[in-house]
Structure formats: C-alpha cells, structure tokens
C-alpha cells in the first residue's frame, strides 16, 4: 500500500511503464492483473492481529488498499518523486480528503482565484459548514506579498499549477517558500499539467493532487484521483494537532497508542487519509479503474507532448482569427504566463487553452452547435479534442464577481486538445466560425 520510489535510477519514460510492478510477484503476468476482490484471507489469527494493529502492513480490505490500486499509487509516486501516494475514487475525493486532513476541526485554507469550478463551488458551499474558511488570495500572482495573507489559523496554500480553464501559471517555487516560512504546506492540484509537464514536489510543493480522470489516464473512460506527499513536511507542530494525536488503532506491540508520524514516518499525510478518511468516508478507487489508469499512464509522455503541440497550433490559429477576441495559452508570446512557461514548462504548456469568442451570444452558441469533430462536453485531457463554454457549464455556478476575480468572461470557450491531426481540428473550427457568422 505504501508508495515507494522503487526504481529511482530509471528515468521518467521508463518509470511510467514499469514503476511499482514486478511480474515475478504476480504469476509472471506482464500486464498488472486486476485484483477484483473485496477482501484478503488472513493466514492465521496472529496474522489478522498484526494487520489490524499495523504491526504488519498488508492487504486487508479493498476499501483501504488493493494490489492493482497499489501499482497505480507506486507508479505515480515514482513519476512525482513522492514518498507516499493514495489513490481515491475521484479528483474531488482527492481535493476534499486533503483539505479535511489539513484543516479538520477548523481553520482556513488560502487559495488562488484560478481554480476548477467544482473546487471553487465546494469551497463556497461545503467547507464553511464544516468550520473550514476558504480565503482567496489577492496576491497569488505576486508571492512576495502573499505572506500578509497567511493567518494564525491558515493550514495550507492550495493552488493549481495550470489553472482550469484559463491556463494561468503560478510561481510555485516562490509560493512554496512563503508557505514554508510560515510553517504551512503548499498543495498543488497538478491535474492539467500531469507529472510529464511539471513535477510540483521538485518545485517545493508538499502535497500534489490529481484528478486521474483527466490527462493522467487520458482516455475519458474513468473517474479517479490521487494525493501524493513529499514526505519532508514537519506535521508535528501546534498548527496540526491532529498529527500528534495518538490512536488506539495505531498501538504498538506493548499496547501504547501512537500518532501517524510515528507509525508512518515517511508518508504520514497519505497514511492518515487512508486510515481515517478513506477508511471511514469510503471513496475507494476500484481495481478495474486503477488498471485503466495504469494503462493510460503508459502513453502519458507521448500524449502530453502531442496535446501540447496541438494546443499551441490551435492557439496560434485562433490568435489570428477575426472572430476571436483573445487567446489564453501560456506558450503564446503575449501570454502573462509566458516567462513562467519558459522557466518551468520546457516540455510543453499542456493541452488546455481558452479563447474569447467575438460576437453575440447567439453566434457563440451557433458556433458551439456547429463543431463536428470536437466533442462538446465537460472533460479535459482526453485523447479526443473537447470544446466547452466553461462560464455557462463547468464554472456556471460562479457568481459574476467570482467569475471576474477568476478572469472567466462570459465569452470564454475552453478547448482541450486531443491527439487528432491539428489540420482537421483547425478545419472544424473554421467551418464552425463560418456557420456562426450566418
Ligand atoms: C483541476 C481539476 N481538479 C479536480 C477536478 C475534479 O476531478 P474529478 O472529476 O475526477 O472528481 C477536476 C475536474 O475537472 C479538475 O479539472
């Protein structure tokens, strides 16, 4: 269950097809088997006793751990250089279990205005009712001023590395420095970038979140999520009393109760999610979905490289189009994120871009109804190209002032570039623009 960087000498492209899996340990099966089982037999009563008291780590019940899910955890941990990982049933489970594990019992999370709509909605609707305040940073683009926004009860800074839908890049290194100077961790939702384009832990982040539903898997055929930890953050401070709490279930062989960092010193954060939140709230990833995610990871590098290329090609085409008011893509020369893109995203700027449709609302809707090759739905990171009017769908629950703060104007259209020939994608957009014009 614990994630290890088990083949540290190998490079990224080797790890994404090999890490976390050894055929010798699985009847020589080359492709990781789907362990479609609810539970695991105990060898004897002593074995059960040892597993239940954490004196031995092993398979017990698929809600808290499964060998196929474990391969996914270990493989993504290897790609991230993480000390620990936990896979969950969705990206939203990864976000919520992380925030609850950080701020249970009360406190606040300092976040960026540039977020996925589902995260932003939950911040507004759910967390305040659980005693967790979400503060929106005014200075996320100027980290040197961010310190003044960290309060005594702030438990973490939460950001997205490439924001959904408007592809804002943030200075993760600088934000991590500010967080650490105040004894709080930096959490990065790296869903859009994937570890192929950006590895947040290498830039100072402490926790990384994925919706595995998106580019990590890349085939639009599962819902899943992951949380990863660096293993280097010190959780045993007054700000995080939950990590010093001693549990009966973590007792040692003499019956002494222990805290998570004592039992799991390398990955206390994900262990605490596993044995508290996953165990009791139960958003477990199924082994078949884990298997699909593992297969998707095998082509991660090729997909993200091609999607970045396609997105850049589309961004350039759209930039020159008279029916386009503006284009947001970090690799464009006039992008406010261009400098960070050159510094941190040397393999590509990702498959997502957005543009402002120039025209009436009716023309914008006619344009969306006219696309034929692009799929029209609310996913990203698929092998197929997708288009959506985010302000009216994925970000439709934001109020006008929230959309303004997040820089999501009503005419924004988001594209997630797939793996098709970019000439066909451009031809589809061209015919849709023509039809929108009447
Ligand atoms: C950046 C980001 N984080 C989290 C999520 C939530 O993931 P899921 O749909 O797997 O719950 C999404 C979904 O679009 C996302 O784009």
Short mmCIF file of C-alpha atoms and ligand atoms in Angstrom, two decimals:
data_model
loop_
_atom_site.label_atom_id
_atom_site.label_comp_id
_atom_site.label_asym_id
_atom_site.label_seq_id
_atom_site.Cartn_x
_atom_site.Cartn_y
_atom_site.Cartn_z
CA UNK A 1 0.00 0.00 0.00
CA UNK A 2 2.82 2.33 0.78
CA UNK A 3 4.29 4.02 -2.22
CA UNK A 4 7.98 3.81 -2.82
CA UNK A 5 10.25 5.17 -5.49
CA UNK A 6 11.27 1.58 -6.13
CA UNK A 7 13.30 2.11 -9.29
CA UNK A 8 14.88 5.51 -8.63
CA UNK A 9 17.67 5.04 -11.15
CA UNK A 10 15.25 4.87 -14.07
CA UNK A 11 14.13 7.91 -16.00
CA UNK A 12 10.58 9.22 -16.36
CA UNK A 13 9.70 7.36 -19.56
CA UNK A 14 10.86 4.07 -18.08
CA UNK A 15 9.03 4.65 -14.80
CA UNK A 16 5.68 5.39 -16.42
CA UNK A 17 5.61 1.85 -17.92
CA UNK A 18 7.48 -0.08 -15.23
CA UNK A 19 7.46 1.51 -11.76
CA UNK A 20 5.56 -0.18 -8.96
CA UNK A 21 5.13 -3.50 -10.72
CA UNK A 22 7.24 -6.63 -10.83
CA UNK A 23 5.85 -9.62 -12.86
CA UNK A 24 7.73 -12.09 -10.64
CA UNK A 25 5.42 -11.08 -7.78
CA UNK A 26 2.26 -11.64 -9.86
CA UNK A 27 2.50 -15.07 -11.57
CA UNK A 28 4.80 -13.56 -14.25
CA UNK A 29 1.86 -11.56 -15.67
CA UNK A 30 3.30 -8.84 -17.89
CA UNK A 31 0.30 -6.52 -17.60
CA UNK A 32 -0.70 -5.72 -13.99
CA UNK A 33 -3.58 -8.04 -13.01
CA UNK A 34 -6.93 -6.64 -11.91
CA UNK A 35 -7.32 -7.88 -8.34
CA UNK A 36 -11.10 -7.94 -8.38
CA UNK A 37 -11.55 -8.97 -4.75
CA UNK A 38 -13.22 -7.38 -1.77
CA UNK A 39 -11.02 -8.88 0.91
CA UNK A 40 -7.89 -10.96 1.56
CA UNK A 41 -7.65 -14.14 3.61
CA UNK A 42 -5.64 -13.96 6.81
CA UNK A 43 -3.03 -16.68 7.12
CA UNK A 44 -4.00 -17.24 10.77
CA UNK A 45 -5.25 -15.36 13.84
CA UNK A 46 -1.82 -13.89 14.59
CA UNK A 47 -1.63 -12.53 11.03
CA UNK A 48 -5.03 -10.82 11.46
CA UNK A 49 -3.91 -9.39 14.81
CA UNK A 50 -0.72 -7.98 13.30
CA UNK A 51 -2.53 -6.41 10.34
CA UNK A 52 -5.22 -4.82 12.49
CA UNK A 53 -2.64 -3.31 14.85
CA UNK A 54 -0.43 -2.03 11.98
CA UNK A 55 2.49 -4.13 13.16
CA UNK A 56 2.44 -5.57 9.66
CA UNK A 57 1.26 -3.78 6.52
CA UNK A 58 -0.61 -5.95 4.08
CA UNK A 59 -3.84 -6.37 2.17
CA UNK A 60 -6.91 -6.42 4.33
CA UNK A 61 -9.97 -4.97 2.63
CA UNK A 62 -10.17 -3.27 -0.78
CA UNK A 63 -11.70 -0.08 0.61
CA UNK A 64 -8.33 0.78 2.20
CA UNK A 65 -5.96 -0.93 -0.22
CA UNK A 66 -5.81 -3.22 -3.24
CA UNK A 67 -2.79 -4.58 -5.15
CA UNK A 68 -3.89 -3.13 -8.52
CA UNK A 69 -4.63 0.23 -6.93
CA UNK A 70 -1.24 -0.08 -5.19
CA UNK A 71 0.56 -0.35 -8.55
CA UNK A 72 -1.08 2.91 -9.64
CA UNK A 73 -0.08 4.59 -6.37
CA UNK A 74 3.51 3.44 -6.61
CA UNK A 75 3.79 4.31 -10.28
CA UNK A 76 2.54 7.88 -9.88
CA UNK A 77 4.68 8.27 -6.74
CA UNK A 78 7.73 7.26 -8.79
CA UNK A 79 6.86 9.76 -11.53
CA UNK A 80 6.45 12.54 -8.95
CA UNK A 81 9.41 11.60 -6.76
CA UNK A 82 6.91 11.30 -3.89
CA UNK A 83 7.40 9.45 -0.61
CA UNK A 84 3.76 8.39 -0.42
CA UNK A 85 0.61 8.21 -2.50
CA UNK A 86 -3.02 7.30 -2.15
CA UNK A 87 -5.47 6.69 -4.99
CA UNK A 88 -9.11 7.64 -4.50
CA UNK A 89 -12.41 7.37 -6.35
CA UNK A 90 -12.23 10.86 -7.93
CA UNK A 91 -10.28 14.07 -8.14
CA UNK A 92 -12.87 15.69 -5.88
CA UNK A 93 -12.24 12.98 -3.26
CA UNK A 94 -8.53 13.82 -3.52
CA UNK A 95 -9.24 17.54 -3.01
CA UNK A 96 -11.70 17.04 -0.15
CA UNK A 97 -9.79 14.40 1.80
CA UNK A 98 -6.65 16.54 1.53
CA UNK A 99 -8.37 19.67 2.81
CA UNK A 100 -10.14 17.78 5.60
CA UNK A 101 -6.90 16.10 6.64
CA UNK A 102 -5.28 19.54 6.78
CA UNK A 103 -7.98 21.57 8.45
CA UNK A 104 -10.30 19.20 10.31
CA UNK A 105 -11.63 20.79 13.45
CA UNK A 106 -11.43 24.29 11.98
CA UNK A 107 -9.01 26.64 10.30
CA UNK A 108 -8.59 28.16 6.91
CA UNK A 109 -7.08 27.39 3.51
CA UNK A 110 -5.51 30.19 1.48
CA UNK A 111 -6.26 29.62 -2.18
CA UNK A 112 -5.98 31.05 -5.64
CA UNK A 113 -8.88 32.54 -7.60
CA UNK A 114 -7.79 30.44 -10.60
CA UNK A 115 -9.44 27.11 -9.88
CA UNK A 116 -11.54 24.33 -11.35
CA UNK A 117 -15.24 25.19 -10.87
CA UNK A 118 -16.02 22.10 -8.78
CA UNK A 119 -13.28 23.01 -6.30
CA UNK A 120 -14.46 26.62 -6.15
CA UNK A 121 -18.10 25.56 -5.65
CA UNK A 122 -17.22 23.18 -2.83
CA UNK A 123 -15.11 25.90 -1.18
CA UNK A 124 -18.18 28.10 -1.11
CA UNK A 125 -20.85 25.57 -0.26
CA UNK A 126 -19.33 22.80 1.84
CA UNK A 127 -16.20 23.77 3.76
CA UNK A 128 -17.59 26.80 5.66
CA UNK A 129 -20.30 24.49 7.04
CA UNK A 130 -17.55 22.19 8.31
CA UNK A 131 -15.81 25.07 10.08
CA UNK A 132 -13.16 25.49 7.37
CA UNK A 133 -12.85 29.00 5.91
CA UNK A 134 -11.50 29.42 2.41
CA UNK A 135 -9.60 32.67 1.86
CA UNK A 136 -8.98 33.82 -1.71
CA UNK A 137 -5.51 35.31 -2.03
CA UNK A 138 -5.27 38.74 -3.61
CA UNK A 139 -1.54 38.34 -4.17
CA UNK A 140 -1.17 34.87 -5.68
CA UNK A 141 0.50 36.40 -8.77
CA UNK A 142 2.90 38.41 -6.58
CA UNK A 143 4.13 35.86 -4.00
CA UNK A 144 6.41 38.42 -2.32
CA UNK A 145 3.21 40.00 -0.93
CA UNK A 146 1.47 36.73 -0.10
CA UNK A 147 2.84 36.49 3.45
CA UNK A 148 0.47 39.21 4.69
CA UNK A 149 -2.49 36.95 3.77
CA UNK A 150 -1.37 33.99 5.91
CA UNK A 151 -3.24 33.99 9.23
CA UNK A 152 -2.68 32.17 12.52
CA UNK A 153 -5.29 29.56 11.53
CA UNK A 154 -4.14 29.07 7.92
CA UNK A 155 -3.42 25.38 7.37
CA UNK A 156 -2.17 25.40 3.79
CA UNK A 157 -1.94 27.22 0.48
CA UNK A 158 -3.89 25.47 -2.30
CA UNK A 159 -3.25 26.25 -5.97
CA UNK A 160 -3.46 24.73 -9.45
CA UNK A 161 -0.21 24.55 -11.46
CA UNK A 162 -2.01 25.21 -14.78
CA UNK A 163 -5.41 26.60 -13.95
CA UNK A 164 -8.62 25.24 -15.45
CA UNK A 165 -10.00 26.84 -17.67
CA UNK A 166 -7.78 29.87 -18.26
CA UNK A 167 -4.29 28.33 -18.05
CA UNK A 168 -2.78 30.75 -15.53
CA UNK A 169 0.67 29.61 -14.36
CA UNK A 170 1.87 30.48 -10.85
CA UNK A 171 5.36 30.73 -9.41
CA UNK A 172 5.20 27.50 -7.42
CA UNK A 173 8.79 27.82 -6.10
CA UNK A 174 8.15 31.30 -4.71
CA UNK A 175 4.75 30.38 -3.23
CA UNK A 176 6.31 27.29 -1.57
CA UNK A 177 8.99 29.49 0.01
CA UNK A 178 6.35 31.79 1.52
CA UNK A 179 4.33 28.82 2.79
CA UNK A 180 7.34 27.19 4.42
CA UNK A 181 8.45 30.45 6.05
CA UNK A 182 5.10 30.31 7.87
CA UNK A 183 5.18 26.58 8.71
CA UNK A 184 2.39 25.64 6.31
CA UNK A 185 2.42 23.26 3.34
CA UNK A 186 1.79 24.07 -0.29
CA UNK A 187 -0.80 21.88 -2.03
CA UNK A 188 -0.74 21.83 -5.83
CA UNK A 189 -3.54 20.44 -7.98
CA UNK A 190 -1.42 19.30 -10.94
CA UNK A 191 -4.27 17.73 -12.92
CA UNK A 192 -3.84 19.73 -16.13
CA UNK A 193 -0.05 19.57 -16.22
CA UNK A 194 0.46 15.90 -15.17
CA UNK A 195 3.94 14.91 -13.92
CA UNK A 196 5.14 14.74 -17.53
CA UNK A 197 5.00 18.54 -17.88
CA UNK A 198 5.53 19.64 -14.28
CA UNK A 199 6.53 17.96 -11.02
CA UNK A 200 5.36 20.20 -8.16
CA UNK A 201 7.40 18.44 -5.45
CA UNK A 202 10.58 19.35 -7.31
CA UNK A 203 9.43 22.99 -7.08
CA UNK A 204 8.90 22.96 -3.32
CA UNK A 205 5.29 21.73 -3.03
CA UNK A 206 4.50 19.36 -0.16
CA UNK A 207 1.32 17.74 -1.46
CA UNK A 208 0.15 17.06 -5.01
CA UNK A 209 -3.41 16.34 -6.07
CA UNK A 210 -4.62 14.71 -9.26
CA UNK A 211 -7.88 14.12 -10.92
CA UNK A 212 -6.72 10.92 -12.67
CA UNK A 213 -9.87 11.30 -14.76
CA UNK A 214 -8.00 13.78 -16.98
CA UNK A 215 -4.59 13.68 -18.65
CA UNK A 216 -3.05 11.14 -16.28
CA UNK A 217 -5.37 8.48 -17.71
CA UNK A 218 -6.10 10.32 -20.93
CA UNK A 219 -8.87 8.22 -22.45
CA UNK A 220 -12.04 9.67 -20.94
CA UNK A 221 -13.11 6.31 -19.52
CA UNK A 222 -12.77 6.53 -15.74
CA UNK A 223 -13.15 8.76 -12.68
CA UNK A 224 -10.23 8.68 -10.23
CA UNK A 225 -7.92 10.79 -8.11
CA UNK A 226 -4.62 10.71 -6.23
CA UNK A 227 -2.88 12.53 -3.39
CA UNK A 228 0.92 12.46 -3.14
CA UNK A 229 3.25 13.75 -0.48
CA UNK A 230 6.89 14.76 -0.40
CA UNK A 231 7.50 13.18 3.00
CA UNK A 232 9.58 16.15 4.09
CA UNK A 233 6.98 18.43 5.69
CA UNK A 234 7.01 18.51 9.51
CA UNK A 235 3.40 17.84 10.56
CA UNK A 236 4.15 17.68 14.27
CA UNK A 237 3.66 21.36 15.01
CA UNK A 238 0.99 23.16 17.05
CA UNK A 239 -0.76 24.13 13.82
CA UNK A 240 -1.56 20.46 13.08
CA UNK A 241 -2.54 18.85 16.41
CA UNK A 242 -4.24 16.01 14.53
CA UNK A 243 -0.81 14.68 13.55
CA UNK A 244 0.26 14.41 17.20
CA UNK A 245 -2.98 12.71 18.22
CA UNK A 246 -2.37 9.15 19.43
CA UNK A 247 -4.74 6.46 18.19
CA UNK A 248 -5.75 3.20 19.79
CA UNK A 249 -5.70 1.58 16.35
CA UNK A 250 -2.03 2.57 15.91
CA UNK A 251 -0.89 0.89 19.13
CA UNK A 252 2.49 -0.85 19.28
CA UNK A 253 3.08 -4.42 20.47
CA UNK A 254 3.04 -3.20 24.11
CA UNK A 255 -0.35 -1.54 23.58
CA UNK A 256 0.95 2.04 23.52
CA UNK A 257 -1.16 4.35 21.37
CA UNK A 258 0.76 6.09 18.60
CA UNK A 259 0.41 9.05 16.20
CA UNK A 260 0.54 8.74 12.41
CA UNK A 261 4.07 10.21 12.01
CA UNK A 262 5.41 7.59 14.45
CA UNK A 263 3.90 4.66 12.57
CA UNK A 264 4.32 6.04 9.04
CA UNK A 265 7.30 8.43 9.29
CA UNK A 266 7.86 8.53 5.51
CA UNK A 267 4.28 9.27 4.45
CA UNK A 268 2.17 10.33 7.47
CA UNK A 269 -0.19 12.52 5.43
CA UNK A 270 -1.38 9.93 2.93
CA UNK A 271 -1.41 7.23 5.63
CA UNK A 272 -3.74 9.42 7.68
CA UNK A 273 -6.01 9.93 4.66
CA UNK A 274 -6.04 6.18 4.08
CA UNK A 275 -6.83 5.07 7.61
CA UNK A 276 -9.12 7.92 8.58
CA UNK A 277 -10.81 9.47 5.55
CA UNK A 278 -10.70 6.64 3.02
CA UNK A 279 -11.46 4.08 5.71
CA UNK A 280 -14.42 5.96 7.18
CA UNK A 281 -15.72 8.12 4.30
CA UNK A 282 -15.00 5.38 1.78
CA UNK A 283 -14.34 6.93 -1.66
CA UNK A 284 -12.26 3.95 -2.80
CA UNK A 285 -10.96 3.59 -6.34
CA UNK A 286 -11.98 0.24 -7.84
CA UNK A 287 -9.28 -2.11 -9.17
CA UNK A 288 -10.61 -2.01 -12.73
CA UNK A 289 -10.43 1.79 -12.82
CA UNK A 290 -6.92 1.63 -11.35
CA UNK A 291 -5.99 -0.78 -14.13
CA UNK A 292 -7.33 1.62 -16.79
CA UNK A 293 -5.33 4.43 -15.22
CA UNK A 294 -2.16 2.31 -15.27
CA UNK A 295 -2.67 1.53 -18.97
CA UNK A 296 -3.30 5.22 -19.66
CA UNK A 297 -0.07 6.19 -17.89
CA UNK A 298 1.92 4.01 -20.26
CA UNK A 299 1.43 6.62 -23.02
CA UNK A 300 1.49 9.72 -20.81
CA UNK A 301 4.58 11.31 -22.35
CA UNK A 302 3.54 10.85 -25.98
CA UNK A 303 0.02 12.09 -25.29
CA UNK A 304 1.01 15.20 -23.37
CA UNK A 305 3.71 16.12 -25.87
CA UNK A 306 1.28 15.81 -28.81
CA UNK A 307 -1.57 17.53 -26.96
CA UNK A 308 0.73 20.44 -26.06
CA UNK A 309 1.77 20.67 -29.71
CA UNK A 310 -1.86 20.57 -30.89
CA UNK A 311 -2.95 23.14 -28.29
CA UNK A 312 -0.17 25.52 -29.32
CA UNK A 313 -1.07 25.09 -33.00
CA UNK A 314 -4.74 25.83 -32.23
CA UNK A 315 -3.78 28.81 -30.03
CA UNK A 316 -1.79 30.31 -32.90
CA UNK A 317 -4.60 29.71 -35.39
CA UNK A 318 -7.16 31.28 -33.05
CA UNK A 319 -4.90 34.26 -32.26
CA UNK A 320 -5.03 35.26 -35.93
CA UNK A 321 -8.78 34.71 -36.35
CA UNK A 322 -11.04 37.80 -36.71
CA UNK A 323 -13.86 36.16 -34.70
CA UNK A 324 -11.56 35.67 -31.71
CA UNK A 325 -11.18 38.49 -29.16
CA UNK A 326 -8.28 36.98 -27.21
CA UNK A 327 -6.49 33.66 -26.61
CA UNK A 328 -5.02 32.31 -23.37
CA UNK A 329 -2.26 29.75 -23.71
CA UNK A 330 0.93 30.01 -21.63
CA UNK A 331 3.29 29.41 -24.57
CA UNK A 332 1.93 32.34 -26.61
CA UNK A 333 4.32 35.29 -26.88
CA UNK A 334 1.84 37.75 -25.36
CA UNK A 335 0.74 35.44 -22.50
CA UNK A 336 1.20 36.88 -18.98
CA UNK A 337 2.38 33.35 -18.05
CA UNK A 338 4.99 33.19 -20.82
CA UNK A 339 8.05 33.78 -18.57
CA UNK A 340 6.98 31.05 -16.11
CA UNK A 341 6.16 28.81 -19.05
CA UNK A 342 9.69 29.16 -20.41
CA UNK A 343 11.17 28.56 -16.94
CA UNK A 344 9.02 25.65 -15.73
CA UNK A 345 7.28 24.03 -18.72
CA UNK A 346 10.08 23.14 -21.05
CA UNK A 347 8.34 20.00 -22.37
CA UNK A 348 5.18 21.89 -23.37
CA UNK A 349 2.43 24.07 -21.94
CA UNK A 350 -0.33 21.44 -21.82
CA UNK A 351 -3.40 20.58 -23.83
CA UNK A 352 -5.81 23.23 -22.50
CA UNK A 353 -6.38 26.65 -24.00
CA UNK A 354 -9.20 29.15 -23.90
CA UNK A 355 -10.33 31.96 -26.15
CA UNK A 356 -12.86 34.76 -26.18
CA UNK A 357 -15.48 34.42 -28.90
CA UNK A 358 -16.03 37.74 -30.69
CA UNK A 359 -19.73 38.07 -31.48
CA UNK A 360 -23.16 37.85 -29.94
CA UNK A 361 -24.29 35.20 -27.50
CA UNK A 362 -26.43 33.67 -30.28
CA UNK A 363 -23.40 33.49 -32.60
CA UNK A 364 -21.33 31.89 -29.84
CA UNK A 365 -23.99 29.26 -29.33
CA UNK A 366 -24.29 28.68 -33.09
CA UNK A 367 -20.50 28.18 -33.18
CA UNK A 368 -20.65 25.54 -30.45
CA UNK A 369 -23.58 23.79 -32.12
CA UNK A 370 -21.66 23.76 -35.42
CA UNK A 371 -18.46 21.99 -34.31
CA UNK A 372 -18.45 18.46 -35.71
CA UNK A 373 -15.08 16.90 -34.89
CA UNK A 374 -14.66 18.43 -31.43
CA UNK A 375 -16.70 16.77 -28.72
CA UNK A 376 -18.87 19.17 -26.73
CA UNK A 377 -18.72 18.12 -23.07
CA UNK A 378 -17.18 18.83 -19.67
CA UNK A 379 -13.97 16.82 -19.54
CA UNK A 380 -10.32 17.63 -20.25
CA UNK A 381 -7.21 15.60 -21.06
CA UNK A 382 -8.97 13.08 -23.30
CA UNK A 383 -7.35 11.60 -26.43
CA UNK A 384 -10.25 13.25 -28.30
CA UNK A 385 -10.45 17.04 -28.60
CA UNK A 386 -13.13 18.65 -26.47
CA UNK A 387 -14.70 22.09 -26.51
CA UNK A 388 -16.96 23.70 -23.93
CA UNK A 389 -18.40 27.07 -22.87
CA UNK A 390 -16.94 26.92 -19.34
CA UNK A 391 -18.62 30.04 -17.87
CA UNK A 392 -22.04 28.51 -18.57
CA UNK A 393 -21.15 24.89 -17.65
CA UNK A 394 -18.07 23.81 -15.63
CA UNK A 395 -17.85 27.24 -13.99
CA UNK A 396 -21.56 28.04 -14.26
CA UNK A 397 -22.14 28.19 -10.52
CA UNK A 398 -19.74 31.10 -10.01
CA UNK A 399 -21.39 34.49 -9.41
CA UNK A 400 -20.49 37.40 -11.69
CA UNK A 401 -17.95 38.85 -9.20
CA UNK A 402 -16.35 35.44 -8.73
CA UNK A 403 -16.03 35.00 -12.48
CA UNK A 404 -14.44 38.44 -12.68
CA UNK A 405 -11.92 37.56 -9.93
CA UNK A 406 -11.15 34.26 -11.66
CA UNK A 407 -10.83 36.04 -15.00
CA UNK A 408 -13.54 33.98 -16.70
CA UNK A 409 -15.51 36.30 -19.01
CA UNK A 410 -18.85 35.11 -20.40
CA UNK A 411 -17.45 34.72 -23.92
CA UNK A 412 -14.74 32.23 -22.83
CA UNK A 413 -14.59 28.95 -24.71
CA UNK A 414 -12.24 26.22 -23.48
CA UNK A 415 -10.55 23.68 -25.68
CA UNK A 416 -8.85 20.51 -24.53
CA UNK A 417 -6.69 19.40 -27.43
CA UNK A 418 -6.67 15.69 -28.20
CA UNK A 419 -4.47 13.58 -30.41
CA UNK A 420 -6.12 14.22 -33.79
CA UNK A 421 -4.34 15.80 -36.74
CA UNK A 422 -4.32 19.54 -35.94
CA UNK A 423 -5.25 20.39 -39.56
CA UNK A 424 -8.55 18.55 -39.10
CA UNK A 425 -9.20 20.38 -35.83
CA UNK A 426 -8.49 23.74 -37.45
CA UNK A 427 -10.80 22.88 -40.38
CA UNK A 428 -13.57 22.05 -37.91
CA UNK A 429 -13.17 25.35 -36.06
CA UNK A 430 -13.05 27.24 -39.38
CA UNK A 431 -16.34 25.77 -40.62
CA UNK A 432 -17.99 26.41 -37.23
CA UNK A 433 -16.88 30.09 -37.27
CA UNK A 434 -18.35 30.43 -40.78
CA UNK A 435 -21.66 28.90 -39.73
CA UNK A 436 -21.79 31.12 -36.63
CA UNK A 437 -21.47 34.13 -38.88
CA UNK A 438 -24.63 33.12 -40.63
C1 LIG B 1 -8.12 20.82 -11.95
C2 LIG B 1 -9.15 19.81 -11.51
N1 LIG B 1 -9.10 19.32 -10.26
C3 LIG B 1 -10.02 18.42 -9.83
C4 LIG B 1 -11.03 18.00 -10.64
C5 LIG B 1 -12.06 17.03 -10.12
O1 LIG B 1 -11.80 15.76 -10.64
P1 LIG B 1 -12.89 14.59 -10.78
O2 LIG B 1 -13.83 14.98 -11.86
O3 LIG B 1 -12.05 13.39 -11.10
O4 LIG B 1 -13.57 14.46 -9.46
C6 LIG B 1 -11.12 18.48 -11.96
C7 LIG B 1 -12.23 18.05 -12.85
O5 LIG B 1 -12.42 18.63 -13.90
C8 LIG B 1 -10.14 19.40 -12.40
O6 LIG B 1 -10.18 19.90 -13.65
#
